[in-house]
mmCIF file of C-alpha atoms in Angstrom:
data_model
loop_
_atom_site.group_PDB
_atom_site.id
_atom_site.type_symbol
_atom_site.label_atom_id
_atom_site.label_comp_id
_atom_site.label_asym_id
_atom_site.label_seq_id
_atom_site.Cartn_x
_atom_site.Cartn_y
_atom_site.Cartn_z
ATOM 1 C CA GLU A 19 0.090 0.040 0.051
ATOM 2 C CA GLU A 20 2.723 2.436 0.903
ATOM 3 C CA GLU A 21 4.441 1.468 -2.396
ATOM 4 C CA ASN A 22 1.295 2.504 -4.277
ATOM 5 C CA GLU A 23 1.181 5.734 -2.574
ATOM 6 C CA ALA A 24 4.732 6.474 -3.391
ATOM 7 C CA GLU A 25 4.187 5.583 -7.098
ATOM 8 C CA GLU A 26 1.074 7.745 -7.190
ATOM 9 C CA GLU A 27 2.863 10.726 -5.524
ATOM 10 C CA GLU A 28 5.836 10.210 -8.150
ATOM 11 C CA GLU A 29 3.310 10.176 -11.044
ATOM 12 C CA GLU A 30 1.536 13.320 -9.789
ATOM 13 C CA ARG A 31 4.870 15.017 -9.476
ATOM 14 C CA GLU A 32 5.920 14.068 -13.025
ATOM 15 C CA ALA A 33 2.594 15.281 -14.498
ATOM 16 C CA LYS A 34 2.995 18.581 -12.674
ATOM 17 C CA GLU A 35 6.519 18.926 -13.922
ATOM 18 C CA ALA A 36 5.596 18.165 -17.446
ATOM 19 C CA THR A 37 2.670 20.724 -17.391
ATOM 20 C CA HIS A 38 5.149 23.462 -15.917
ATOM 21 C CA LYS A 39 7.614 22.655 -18.692
ATOM 22 C CA ALA A 40 5.037 22.836 -21.404
ATOM 23 C CA GLY A 41 4.031 26.191 -20.209
ATOM 24 C CA ARG A 42 7.484 27.519 -20.891
ATOM 25 C CA LYS A 43 7.586 26.477 -24.615
ATOM 26 C CA ALA A 44 7.787 29.195 -27.203
ATOM 27 C CA PRO A 45 4.579 29.633 -29.044
ATOM 28 C CA LYS A 46 4.297 28.434 -32.431
ATOM 29 C CA LEU A 47 4.508 31.232 -34.930
ATOM 30 C CA PRO A 48 2.057 31.265 -37.992
ATOM 31 C CA GLN A 49 3.476 30.231 -41.146
ATOM 32 C CA LEU A 50 3.954 33.155 -43.859
ATOM 33 C CA ASP A 51 2.258 32.830 -47.212
ATOM 34 C CA MET A 52 3.871 34.097 -50.249
ATOM 35 C CA SER A 53 2.204 37.592 -50.100
ATOM 36 C CA GLU A 54 3.394 38.110 -46.696
ATOM 37 C CA ARG A 55 7.057 37.056 -47.691
ATOM 38 C CA GLN A 56 6.902 39.500 -50.586
ATOM 39 C CA ALA A 57 5.731 42.243 -48.305
ATOM 40 C CA LEU A 58 8.633 41.591 -45.914
ATOM 41 C CA ALA A 59 11.043 41.538 -48.837
ATOM 42 C CA GLU A 60 9.805 44.923 -49.665
ATOM 43 C CA GLY A 61 10.366 46.552 -46.343
ATOM 44 C CA PRO A 62 8.297 47.387 -43.391
ATOM 45 C CA ARG A 63 4.906 49.221 -43.837
ATOM 46 C CA MET A 64 3.086 51.194 -41.410
ATOM 47 C CA ASP A 65 -0.518 50.167 -41.240
ATOM 48 C CA PHE A 66 -3.315 52.141 -39.630
ATOM 49 C CA ALA A 67 -7.042 52.207 -39.394
ATOM 50 C CA ALA A 68 -9.341 54.908 -40.651
ATOM 51 C CA SER A 69 -12.965 54.783 -39.403
ATOM 52 C CA SER A 70 -15.887 56.686 -40.847
ATOM 53 C CA ARG A 71 -19.661 56.379 -40.985
ATOM 54 C CA ASP A 72 -19.304 54.177 -44.039
ATOM 55 C CA ALA A 73 -16.551 51.816 -43.241
ATOM 56 C CA VAL A 74 -13.492 50.786 -41.163
ATOM 57 C CA GLU A 75 -10.425 50.808 -43.649
ATOM 58 C CA ILE A 76 -7.098 49.401 -43.164
ATOM 59 C CA ARG A 77 -4.612 51.492 -44.920
ATOM 60 C CA GLY A 78 -0.786 51.306 -45.304
ATOM 61 C CA LEU A 79 2.225 53.509 -46.191
ATOM 62 C CA ALA A 80 5.343 51.909 -47.352
ATOM 63 C CA PRO A 81 8.692 53.762 -46.583
ATOM 64 C CA GLY A 82 9.542 56.316 -49.245
ATOM 65 C CA SER A 83 6.055 56.103 -50.792
ATOM 66 C CA ALA A 84 3.743 59.122 -50.989
ATOM 67 C CA GLU A 85 0.812 56.994 -51.657
ATOM 68 C CA VAL A 86 -1.387 55.471 -48.922
ATOM 69 C CA ALA A 87 -2.676 51.942 -50.078
ATOM 70 C CA LEU A 88 -5.971 50.534 -49.373
ATOM 71 C CA ILE A 89 -5.437 47.180 -47.630
ATOM 72 C CA ALA A 90 -8.804 45.934 -46.317
ATOM 73 C CA THR A 91 -12.396 47.560 -45.667
ATOM 74 C CA PHE A 92 -14.705 46.394 -43.073
ATOM 75 C CA PRO A 93 -18.190 47.332 -42.157
ATOM 76 C CA PRO A 94 -18.527 50.440 -40.032
ATOM 77 C CA ALA A 95 -18.547 50.460 -36.291
ATOM 78 C CA GLN A 96 -20.509 53.014 -34.570
ATOM 79 C CA GLY A 97 -18.202 55.263 -32.518
ATOM 80 C CA ALA A 98 -14.896 53.229 -33.066
ATOM 81 C CA GLU A 99 -12.484 54.024 -30.505
ATOM 82 C CA GLY A 100 -9.886 51.398 -30.550
ATOM 83 C CA ILE A 101 -8.835 49.063 -33.158
ATOM 84 C CA SER A 102 -6.561 46.079 -32.605
ATOM 85 C CA TRP A 103 -5.180 43.052 -34.975
ATOM 86 C CA SER A 104 -4.805 39.598 -33.432
ATOM 87 C CA LEU A 105 -1.174 38.504 -33.399
ATOM 88 C CA ASP A 106 -1.671 36.150 -36.369
ATOM 89 C CA GLY A 107 -3.388 38.902 -38.454
ATOM 90 C CA ARG A 108 -6.484 36.939 -38.866
ATOM 91 C CA TRP A 109 -8.881 38.944 -36.523
ATOM 92 C CA LEU A 110 -9.667 42.786 -36.274
ATOM 93 C CA GLY A 111 -11.187 43.809 -33.017
ATOM 94 C CA ILE A 112 -12.952 47.114 -32.805
ATOM 95 C CA LEU A 113 -14.124 48.740 -29.578
ATOM 96 C CA GLY A 114 -17.199 51.004 -30.380
ATOM 97 C CA LEU A 115 -20.518 52.117 -28.769
ATOM 98 C CA ARG A 116 -22.065 48.781 -29.313
ATOM 99 C CA GLY A 117 -19.280 46.934 -27.487
ATOM 100 C CA VAL A 118 -16.329 44.930 -29.015
ATOM 101 C CA GLN A 119 -16.822 43.682 -32.591
ATOM 102 C CA VAL A 120 -14.425 41.086 -34.073
ATOM 103 C CA PHE A 121 -14.039 40.785 -37.810
ATOM 104 C CA ASP A 122 -12.508 37.791 -39.762
ATOM 105 C CA ALA A 123 -10.061 39.372 -42.129
ATOM 106 C CA SER A 124 -10.584 36.777 -44.625
ATOM 107 C CA ASP A 125 -14.204 37.293 -45.394
ATOM 108 C CA GLY A 126 -15.286 40.343 -43.374
ATOM 109 C CA GLU A 127 -17.817 38.351 -41.046
ATOM 110 C CA TYR A 128 -18.088 39.692 -37.738
ATOM 111 C CA SER A 129 -19.648 39.019 -34.305
ATOM 112 C CA THR A 130 -20.248 41.389 -31.436
ATOM 113 C CA LEU A 131 -18.503 39.914 -28.190
ATOM 114 C CA CYS A 132 -20.138 42.428 -25.744
#
């Protein structure tokens, strides 16, 4: 019986240690598609959001360029105050009068979180 308790304690300790080590792993980074690789090869671009009654537009300005490029257009968010991209660039979160809206950058579909 004491042997079983000792084995169980050892297994529990090993499980905790494995969980602790797993928490220290570096996050897996998303793979870049060819268009992203091309954009990186061309150099950094400053992206920003422009919000109006008609739409929320993501625009970009490349170094040395005088022209601002339109990157993406999303439906309007009433009273948009804060705009933030997810780390992988898939989701755009907008804080507005109706709460937080999250847009899928691939198709423009959105949902209101709160």
